[in-house]
Coordinates of C-alpha atoms and ligand atoms in Angstrom, one line a residue:
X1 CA -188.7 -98.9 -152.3
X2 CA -187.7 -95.9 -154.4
X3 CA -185.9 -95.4 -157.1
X4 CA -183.6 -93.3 -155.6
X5 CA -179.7 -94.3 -155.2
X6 CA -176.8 -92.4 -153.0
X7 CA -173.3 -92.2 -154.7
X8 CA -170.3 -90.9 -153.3
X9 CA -167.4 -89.6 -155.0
X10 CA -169.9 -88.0 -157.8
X11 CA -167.9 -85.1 -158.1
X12 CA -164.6 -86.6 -159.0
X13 CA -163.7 -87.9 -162.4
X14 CA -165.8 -91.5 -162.8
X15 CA -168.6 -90.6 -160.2
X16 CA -169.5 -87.3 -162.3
X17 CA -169.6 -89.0 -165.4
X18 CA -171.8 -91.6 -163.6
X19 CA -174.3 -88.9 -161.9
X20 CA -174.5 -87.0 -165.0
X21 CA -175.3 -90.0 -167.5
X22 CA -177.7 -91.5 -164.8
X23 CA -179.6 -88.2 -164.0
X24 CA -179.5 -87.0 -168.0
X25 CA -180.8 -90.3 -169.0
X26 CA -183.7 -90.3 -166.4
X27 CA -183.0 -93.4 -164.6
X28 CA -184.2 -91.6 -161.1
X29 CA -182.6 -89.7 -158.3
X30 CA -179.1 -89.4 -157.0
X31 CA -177.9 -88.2 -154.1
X32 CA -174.3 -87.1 -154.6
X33 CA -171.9 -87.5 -151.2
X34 CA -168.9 -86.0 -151.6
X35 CA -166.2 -84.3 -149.6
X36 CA -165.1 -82.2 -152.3
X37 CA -160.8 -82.6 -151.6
X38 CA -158.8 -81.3 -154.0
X39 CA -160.4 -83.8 -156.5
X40 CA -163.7 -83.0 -156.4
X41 CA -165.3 -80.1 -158.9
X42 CA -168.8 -78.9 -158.8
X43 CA -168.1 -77.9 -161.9
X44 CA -168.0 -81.2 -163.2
X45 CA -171.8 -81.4 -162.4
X46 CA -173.0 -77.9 -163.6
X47 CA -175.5 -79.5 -166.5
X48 CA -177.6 -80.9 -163.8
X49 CA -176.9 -78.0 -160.8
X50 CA -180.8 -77.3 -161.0
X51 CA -182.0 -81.1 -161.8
X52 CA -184.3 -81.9 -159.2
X53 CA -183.2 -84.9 -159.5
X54 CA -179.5 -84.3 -158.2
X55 CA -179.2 -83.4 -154.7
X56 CA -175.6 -82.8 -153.2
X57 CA -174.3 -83.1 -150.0
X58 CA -170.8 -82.0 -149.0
X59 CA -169.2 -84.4 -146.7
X60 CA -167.2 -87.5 -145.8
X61 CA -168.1 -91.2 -146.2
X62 CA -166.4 -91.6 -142.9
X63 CA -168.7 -89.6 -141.1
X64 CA -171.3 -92.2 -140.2
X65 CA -173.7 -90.3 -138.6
X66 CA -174.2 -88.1 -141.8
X67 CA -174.7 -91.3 -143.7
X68 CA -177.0 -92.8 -141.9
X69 CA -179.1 -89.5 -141.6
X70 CA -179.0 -89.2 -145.4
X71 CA -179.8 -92.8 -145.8
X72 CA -182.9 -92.4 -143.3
X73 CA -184.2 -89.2 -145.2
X74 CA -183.4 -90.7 -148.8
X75 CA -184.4 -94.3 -148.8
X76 CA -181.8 -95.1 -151.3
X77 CA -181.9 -98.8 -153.1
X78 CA -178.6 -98.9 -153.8
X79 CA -175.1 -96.8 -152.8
X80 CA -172.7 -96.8 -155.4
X81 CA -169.2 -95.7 -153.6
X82 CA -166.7 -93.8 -155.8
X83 CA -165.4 -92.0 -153.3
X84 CA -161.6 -93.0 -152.5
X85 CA -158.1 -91.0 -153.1
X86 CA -157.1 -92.2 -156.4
X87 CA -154.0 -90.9 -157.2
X88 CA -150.7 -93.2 -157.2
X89 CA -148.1 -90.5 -156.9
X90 CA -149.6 -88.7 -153.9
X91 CA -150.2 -92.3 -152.4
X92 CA -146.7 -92.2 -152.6
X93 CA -145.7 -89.1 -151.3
X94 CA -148.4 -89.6 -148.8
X95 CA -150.2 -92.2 -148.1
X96 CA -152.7 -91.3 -144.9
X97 CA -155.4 -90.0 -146.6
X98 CA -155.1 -93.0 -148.5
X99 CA -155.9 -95.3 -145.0
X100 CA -158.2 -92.6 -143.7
X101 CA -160.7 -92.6 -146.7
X102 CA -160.8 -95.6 -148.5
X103 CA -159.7 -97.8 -145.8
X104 CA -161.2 -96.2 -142.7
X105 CA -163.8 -94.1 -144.6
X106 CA -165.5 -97.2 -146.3
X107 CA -165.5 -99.0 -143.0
X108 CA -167.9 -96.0 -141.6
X109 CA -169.9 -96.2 -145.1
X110 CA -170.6 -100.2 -144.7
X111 CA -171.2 -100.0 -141.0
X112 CA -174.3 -97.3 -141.7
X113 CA -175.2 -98.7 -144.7
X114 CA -175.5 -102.4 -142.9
X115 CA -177.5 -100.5 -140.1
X116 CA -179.7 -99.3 -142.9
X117 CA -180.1 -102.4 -144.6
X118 CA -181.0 -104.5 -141.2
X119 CA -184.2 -101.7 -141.1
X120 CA -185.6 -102.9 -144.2
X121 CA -188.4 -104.8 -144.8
X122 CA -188.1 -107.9 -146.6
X123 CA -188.5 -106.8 -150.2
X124 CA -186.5 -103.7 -149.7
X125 CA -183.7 -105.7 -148.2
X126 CA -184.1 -108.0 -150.9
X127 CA -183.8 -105.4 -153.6
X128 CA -181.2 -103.4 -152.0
X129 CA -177.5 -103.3 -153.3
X130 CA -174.2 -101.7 -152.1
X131 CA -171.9 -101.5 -155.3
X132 CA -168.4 -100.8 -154.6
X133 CA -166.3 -99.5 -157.3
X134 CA -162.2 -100.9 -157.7
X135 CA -159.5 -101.4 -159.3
X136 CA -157.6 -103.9 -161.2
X137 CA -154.7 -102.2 -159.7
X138 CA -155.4 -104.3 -156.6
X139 CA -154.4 -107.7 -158.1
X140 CA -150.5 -106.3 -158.4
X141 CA -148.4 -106.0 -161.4
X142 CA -148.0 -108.7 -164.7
X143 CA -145.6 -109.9 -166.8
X144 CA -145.0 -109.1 -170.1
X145 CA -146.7 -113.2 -171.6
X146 CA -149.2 -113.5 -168.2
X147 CA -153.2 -113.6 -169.1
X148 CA -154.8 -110.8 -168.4
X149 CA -156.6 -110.5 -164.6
X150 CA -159.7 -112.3 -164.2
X151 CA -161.5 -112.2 -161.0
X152 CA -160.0 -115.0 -158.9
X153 CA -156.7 -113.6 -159.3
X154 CA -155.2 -113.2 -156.0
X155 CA -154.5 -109.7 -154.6
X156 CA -151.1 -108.5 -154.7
X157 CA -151.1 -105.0 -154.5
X158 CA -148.1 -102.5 -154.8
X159 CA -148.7 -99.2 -154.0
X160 CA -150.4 -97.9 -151.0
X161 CA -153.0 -96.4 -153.2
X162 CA -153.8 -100.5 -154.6
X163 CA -153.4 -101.6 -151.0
X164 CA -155.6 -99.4 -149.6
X165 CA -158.2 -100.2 -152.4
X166 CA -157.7 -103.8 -151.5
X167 CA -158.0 -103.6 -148.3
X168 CA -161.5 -101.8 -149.0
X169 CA -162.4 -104.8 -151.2
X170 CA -161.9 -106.7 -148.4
X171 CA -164.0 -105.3 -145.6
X172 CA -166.7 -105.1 -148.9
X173 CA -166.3 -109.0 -149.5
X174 CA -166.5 -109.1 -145.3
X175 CA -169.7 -107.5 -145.0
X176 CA -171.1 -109.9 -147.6
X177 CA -170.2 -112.8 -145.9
X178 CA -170.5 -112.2 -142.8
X179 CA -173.7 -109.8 -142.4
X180 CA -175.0 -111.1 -145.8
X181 CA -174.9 -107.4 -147.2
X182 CA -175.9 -107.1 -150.7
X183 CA -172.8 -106.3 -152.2
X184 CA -171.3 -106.0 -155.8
X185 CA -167.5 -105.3 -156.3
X186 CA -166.2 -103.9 -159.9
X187 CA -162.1 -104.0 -160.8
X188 CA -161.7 -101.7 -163.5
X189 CA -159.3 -100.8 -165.8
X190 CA -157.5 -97.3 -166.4
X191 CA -160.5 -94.8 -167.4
X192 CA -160.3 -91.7 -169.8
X193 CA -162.1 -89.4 -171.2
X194 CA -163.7 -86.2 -170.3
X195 CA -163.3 -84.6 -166.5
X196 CA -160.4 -86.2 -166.1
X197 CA -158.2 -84.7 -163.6
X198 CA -155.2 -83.3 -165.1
X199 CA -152.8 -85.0 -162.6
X200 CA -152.9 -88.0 -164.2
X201 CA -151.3 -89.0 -167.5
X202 CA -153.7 -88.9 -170.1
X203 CA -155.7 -84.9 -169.5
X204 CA -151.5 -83.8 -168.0
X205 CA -150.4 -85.1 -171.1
X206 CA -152.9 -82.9 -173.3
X207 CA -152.5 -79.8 -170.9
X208 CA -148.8 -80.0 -170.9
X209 CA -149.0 -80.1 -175.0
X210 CA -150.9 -77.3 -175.1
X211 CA -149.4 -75.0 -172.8
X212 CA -145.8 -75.7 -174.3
X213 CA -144.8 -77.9 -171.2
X214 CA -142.7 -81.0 -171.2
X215 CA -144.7 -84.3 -171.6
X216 CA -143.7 -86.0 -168.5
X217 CA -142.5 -89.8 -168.9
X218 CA -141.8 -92.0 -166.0
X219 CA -138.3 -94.3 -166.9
X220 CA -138.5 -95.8 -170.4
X221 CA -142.5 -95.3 -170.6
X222 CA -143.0 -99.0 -171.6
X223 CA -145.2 -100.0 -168.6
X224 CA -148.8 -100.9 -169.9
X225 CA -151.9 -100.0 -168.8
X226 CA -155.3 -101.1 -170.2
X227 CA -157.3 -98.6 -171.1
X228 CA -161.3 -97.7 -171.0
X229 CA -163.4 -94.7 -171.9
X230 CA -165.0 -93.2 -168.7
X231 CA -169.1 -93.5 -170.4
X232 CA -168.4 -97.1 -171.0
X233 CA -167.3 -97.8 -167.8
X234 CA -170.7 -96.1 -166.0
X235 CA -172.0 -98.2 -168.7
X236 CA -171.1 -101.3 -166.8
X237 CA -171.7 -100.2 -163.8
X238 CA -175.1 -99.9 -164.2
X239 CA -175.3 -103.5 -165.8
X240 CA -173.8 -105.0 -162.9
X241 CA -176.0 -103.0 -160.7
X242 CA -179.4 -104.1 -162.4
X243 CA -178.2 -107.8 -163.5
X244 CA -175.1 -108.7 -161.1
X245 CA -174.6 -111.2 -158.9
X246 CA -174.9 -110.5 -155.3
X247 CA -171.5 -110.7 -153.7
X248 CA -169.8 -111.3 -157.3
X249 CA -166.3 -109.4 -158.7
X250 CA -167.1 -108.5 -162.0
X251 CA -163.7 -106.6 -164.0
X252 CA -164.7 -103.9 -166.1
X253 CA -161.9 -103.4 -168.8
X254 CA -161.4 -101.4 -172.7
X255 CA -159.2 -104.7 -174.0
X256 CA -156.8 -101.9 -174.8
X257 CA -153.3 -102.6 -173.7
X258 CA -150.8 -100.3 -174.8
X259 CA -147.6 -98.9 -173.4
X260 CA -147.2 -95.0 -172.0
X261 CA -145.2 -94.2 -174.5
X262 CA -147.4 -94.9 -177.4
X263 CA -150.6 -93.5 -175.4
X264 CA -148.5 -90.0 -175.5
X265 CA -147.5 -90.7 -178.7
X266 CA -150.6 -90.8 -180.1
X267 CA -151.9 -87.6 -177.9
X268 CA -149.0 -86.1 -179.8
X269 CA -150.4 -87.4 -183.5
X270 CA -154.2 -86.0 -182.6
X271 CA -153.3 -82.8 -181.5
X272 CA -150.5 -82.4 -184.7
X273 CA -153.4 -82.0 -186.7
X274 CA -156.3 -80.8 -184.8
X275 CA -154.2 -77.6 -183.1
X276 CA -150.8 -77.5 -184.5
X277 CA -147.9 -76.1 -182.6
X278 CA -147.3 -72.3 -183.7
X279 CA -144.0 -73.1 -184.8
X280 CA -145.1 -75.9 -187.1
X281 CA -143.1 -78.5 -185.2
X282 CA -144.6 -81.9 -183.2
X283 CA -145.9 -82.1 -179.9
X284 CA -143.7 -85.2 -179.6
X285 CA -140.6 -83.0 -179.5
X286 CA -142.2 -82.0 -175.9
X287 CA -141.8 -85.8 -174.5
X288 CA -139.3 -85.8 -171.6
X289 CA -137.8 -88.8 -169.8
X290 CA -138.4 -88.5 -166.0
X291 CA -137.1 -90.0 -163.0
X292 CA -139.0 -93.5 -162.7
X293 CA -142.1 -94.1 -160.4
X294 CA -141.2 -95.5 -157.0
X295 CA -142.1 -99.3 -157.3
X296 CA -143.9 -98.6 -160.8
X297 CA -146.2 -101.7 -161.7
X298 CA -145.2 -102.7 -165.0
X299 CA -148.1 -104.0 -167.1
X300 CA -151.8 -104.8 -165.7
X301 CA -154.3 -106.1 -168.1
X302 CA -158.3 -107.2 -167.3
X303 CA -160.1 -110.4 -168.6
X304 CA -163.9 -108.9 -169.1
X305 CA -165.0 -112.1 -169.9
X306 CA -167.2 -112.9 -167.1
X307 CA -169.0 -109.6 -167.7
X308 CA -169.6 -110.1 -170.9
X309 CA -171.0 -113.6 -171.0
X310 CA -172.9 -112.9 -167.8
X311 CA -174.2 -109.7 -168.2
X312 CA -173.9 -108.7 -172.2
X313 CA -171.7 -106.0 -171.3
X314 CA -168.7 -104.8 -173.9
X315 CA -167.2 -101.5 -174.3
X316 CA -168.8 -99.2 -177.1
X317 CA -165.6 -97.4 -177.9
X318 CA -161.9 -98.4 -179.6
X319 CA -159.0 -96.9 -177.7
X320 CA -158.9 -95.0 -181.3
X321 CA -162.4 -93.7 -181.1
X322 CA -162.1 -93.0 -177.0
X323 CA -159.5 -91.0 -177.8
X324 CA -160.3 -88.7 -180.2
X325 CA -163.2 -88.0 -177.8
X326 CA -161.1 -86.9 -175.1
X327 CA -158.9 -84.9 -177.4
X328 CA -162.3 -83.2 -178.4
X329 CA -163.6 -82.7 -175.2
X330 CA -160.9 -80.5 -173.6
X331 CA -159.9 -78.4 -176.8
X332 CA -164.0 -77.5 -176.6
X333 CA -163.4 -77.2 -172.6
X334 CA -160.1 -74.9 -172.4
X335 CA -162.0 -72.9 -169.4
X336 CA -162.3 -75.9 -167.1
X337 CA -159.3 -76.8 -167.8
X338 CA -157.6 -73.9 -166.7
X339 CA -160.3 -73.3 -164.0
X340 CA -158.4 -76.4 -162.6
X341 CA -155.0 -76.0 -163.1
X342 CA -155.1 -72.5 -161.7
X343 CA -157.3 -73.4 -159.0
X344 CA -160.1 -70.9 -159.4
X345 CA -162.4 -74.2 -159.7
X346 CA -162.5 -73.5 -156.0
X347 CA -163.4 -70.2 -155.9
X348 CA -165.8 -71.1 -158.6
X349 CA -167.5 -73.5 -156.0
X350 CA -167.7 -70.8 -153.3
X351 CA -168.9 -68.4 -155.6
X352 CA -171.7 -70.4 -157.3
X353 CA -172.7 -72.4 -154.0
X354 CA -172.1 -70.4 -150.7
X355 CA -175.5 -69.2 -150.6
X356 CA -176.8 -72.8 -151.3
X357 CA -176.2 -74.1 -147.8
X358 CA -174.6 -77.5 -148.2
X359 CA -177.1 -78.8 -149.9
X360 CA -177.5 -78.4 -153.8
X361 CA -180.7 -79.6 -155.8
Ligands
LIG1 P1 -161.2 -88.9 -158.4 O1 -160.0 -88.7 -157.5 O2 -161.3 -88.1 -159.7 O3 -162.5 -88.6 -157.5 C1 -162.7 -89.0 -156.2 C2 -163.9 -88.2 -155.6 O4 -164.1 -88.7 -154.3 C3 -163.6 -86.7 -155.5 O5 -164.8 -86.0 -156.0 C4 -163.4 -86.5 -154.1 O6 -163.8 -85.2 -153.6 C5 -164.3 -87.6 -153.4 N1 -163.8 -88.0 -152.1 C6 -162.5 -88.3 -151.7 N2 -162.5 -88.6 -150.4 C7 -163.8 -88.6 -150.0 C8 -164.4 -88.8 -148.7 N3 -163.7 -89.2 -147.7 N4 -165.8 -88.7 -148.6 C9 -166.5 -88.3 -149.7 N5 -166.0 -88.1 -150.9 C10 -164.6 -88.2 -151.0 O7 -161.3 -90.5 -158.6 P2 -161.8 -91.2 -159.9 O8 -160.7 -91.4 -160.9 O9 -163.1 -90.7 -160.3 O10 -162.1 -92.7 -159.3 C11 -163.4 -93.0 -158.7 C12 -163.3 -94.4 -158.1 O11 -163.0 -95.3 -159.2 C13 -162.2 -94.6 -157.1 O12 -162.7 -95.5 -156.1 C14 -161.1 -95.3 -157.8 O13 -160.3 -96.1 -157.0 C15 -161.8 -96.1 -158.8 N6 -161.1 -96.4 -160.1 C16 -160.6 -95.4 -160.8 C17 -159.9 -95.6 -162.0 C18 -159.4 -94.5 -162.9 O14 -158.7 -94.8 -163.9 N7 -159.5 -93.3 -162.5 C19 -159.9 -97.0 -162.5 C20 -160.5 -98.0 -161.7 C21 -161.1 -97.7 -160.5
LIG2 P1 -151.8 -92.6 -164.0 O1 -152.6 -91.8 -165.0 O2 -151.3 -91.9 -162.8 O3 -152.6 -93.9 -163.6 P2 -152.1 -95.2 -162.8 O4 -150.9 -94.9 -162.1 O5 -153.3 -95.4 -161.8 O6 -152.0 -96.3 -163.8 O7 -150.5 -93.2 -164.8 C1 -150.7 -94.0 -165.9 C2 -149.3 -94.5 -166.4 O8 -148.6 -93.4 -166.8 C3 -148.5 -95.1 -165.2 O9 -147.7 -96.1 -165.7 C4 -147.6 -93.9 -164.8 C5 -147.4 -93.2 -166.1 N1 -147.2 -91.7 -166.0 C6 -146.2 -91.1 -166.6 O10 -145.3 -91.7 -167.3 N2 -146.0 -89.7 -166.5 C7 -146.9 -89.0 -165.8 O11 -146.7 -87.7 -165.7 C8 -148.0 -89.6 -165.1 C9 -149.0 -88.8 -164.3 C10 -148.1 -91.0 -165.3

């Protein structure tokens, strides 16, 4: 079998990252699936747009028939599925695309992929693996003096974002146990770092600073989220691809619990002295209480034991180094930044692909 692997979702935040560090540091060829929704930025991937060994394909993990012609032409040994809506809010605001892609669309991606997989010869099917990539969202909300999440933790999830991811864990854990798939699950933490999406708190946060906006706080900004820099993270995906456990939940997390507030506080600190305000005055003075999340999770925590004394693996970065980073990364990348806020990321993709076809090497 090749050395090749399909991932989905490689144009979003985590998958990009992934694709880039797998195709930079030579490990073989990816073939990136992904439906590019409002999430997804070709511009993320620009480094490697004439890599040989990165081949995109626009489209939807729910479109079986694609999958399973891309799985026939590829050969893949593995499919590592990013793909999914990820945002809480718009889960909230609307939650059907939420069913529709990680809940009905990973459905269509295991059914081809288990069509596939029955094909194989022995060692292929052997070697083969389908890595599914979660949250620790789905195992609900802790309180304040509760250990961290460790895999056994039963599922109690909140949101429909966290119910729709569980409910894709579930039909993952299914396929194992019932068809015998190869399958890995991660539950990881909160990721940050470069990419990121500035929707969510940590890139809105340092957008918002810059541009003079209010930094949005949901209610008293004391929930807690555990936090992990986005390389580390591909990091342990890739352990648990080459060393996991077939059919074993490994949760991926930075150790890093801190409170909203303190995250934006410390945003605030960074950019005080890298790009002081004009008017000499802190960012912090930008920090604005908001109306509360609907059915906000208050603290969630991960227990990476099991991957570290099964597999070796432990995060690289401190929150404080991870950070810094971040900070780094979108002061030096002001143009995709605003490329995404303004929207012209799209026109950048039509502009830059439509001659391509749907296919980009
Ligand atoms: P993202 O929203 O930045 O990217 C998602 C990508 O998937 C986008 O490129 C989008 O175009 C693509 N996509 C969406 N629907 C698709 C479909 N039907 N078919 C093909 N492609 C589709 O998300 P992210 O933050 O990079 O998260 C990636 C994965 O990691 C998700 O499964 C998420 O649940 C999980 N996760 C995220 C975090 C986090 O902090 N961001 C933490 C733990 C787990
Ligand atoms: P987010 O980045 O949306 O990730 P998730 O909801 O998956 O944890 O939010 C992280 C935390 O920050 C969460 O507790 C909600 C909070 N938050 C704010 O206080 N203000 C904001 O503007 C956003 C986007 C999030």
């Amino acid at each position: 079998m090749n050395k090749t692997i399909i991932v989905t979702g490689g144009a979003g935040f985590i998958g990009a990252n992934f694709v880039l560090a797998w195709v930079k540091q030579g490990f073989g060829k990816v073939v990136n699936l992904d439906k590019l929704t409002y999430a997804g930025n070709l511009e993320n991937l620009v480094d490697i747009q004439h890599n040989a060994n990165h081949v995109f394909v626009r489209g939807d993990i729910g479109d079986q028939k694609l999958v399973a012609q891309l799985l026939a032409e590829h050969q893949p040994c593995a499919v590592v599925n990013f793909a999914a809506e990820s945002h809480v809010d718009r889960s909230i605001h609307g939650p059907e695309d939420f069913i529709q892609t990680n809940v009905v669309g990973t459905f269509h991606l295991l059914e081809a992929v288990r069509a596939y997989w029955g094909g194989l010869n022995a060692t292929d099917k052997t070697a083969f693996r389908f890595l599914h990539v979660s949250t620790d969202e789905v195992y609900g909300s802790l309180e304040k003096d509760e250990a961290p999440f460790v895999e056994t933790r039963k599922y109690e999830p909140n949101s429909p974002y966290s119910a729709s991811k569980a409910a894709s864990d579930h039909l993952v854990r299914a396929y194992h146990h019932t068809y015998g798939l190869p399958v890995l699950t991660t539950n990881c933490s909160n990721n940050y770092g470069p990419h990121h999406f500035p929707e969510k708190l940590i890139p809105l946060v340092i957008h918002n600073a810059l541009a003079g906006k209010p930094l949005p706080i949901y209610g008293t900004g004391q929930q807690i989220r555990d936090w992990l820099f986005v390389e580390d993270h591909c990091a342990a995906i890739r352990r648990v691809l080459e060393a996991g456990k077939v059919g074993e939940v490994y949760n991926i997390g930075g150790w890093n619990e801190k409170p909203n507030i303190e995250v934006v506080r410390t945003l605030c600190r960074i950019l005080d002295a890298k790009k002081p305000r004009e008017d000499g005055k802190p960012y912090a003075d930008q920090i604005t209480h908001v109306e509360d999340r609907l059915g906000h999770d208050q603290r969630y925590a991960i227990d990476a034991t099991k991957i570290a004394r099964e597999l070796g693996w432990k995060p690289q970065e401190t929150f404080e180094t991870g950070i810094e980073k971040t900070v780094n990364w979108y002061l030096e990348n002001q143009h995709w930044v605003n490329n995404v806020t303004s929207g012209d990321y799209r026109n950048w993709v039509q502009k830059h692909y439509a001659d391509r076809g749907e296919e980009m090497a």
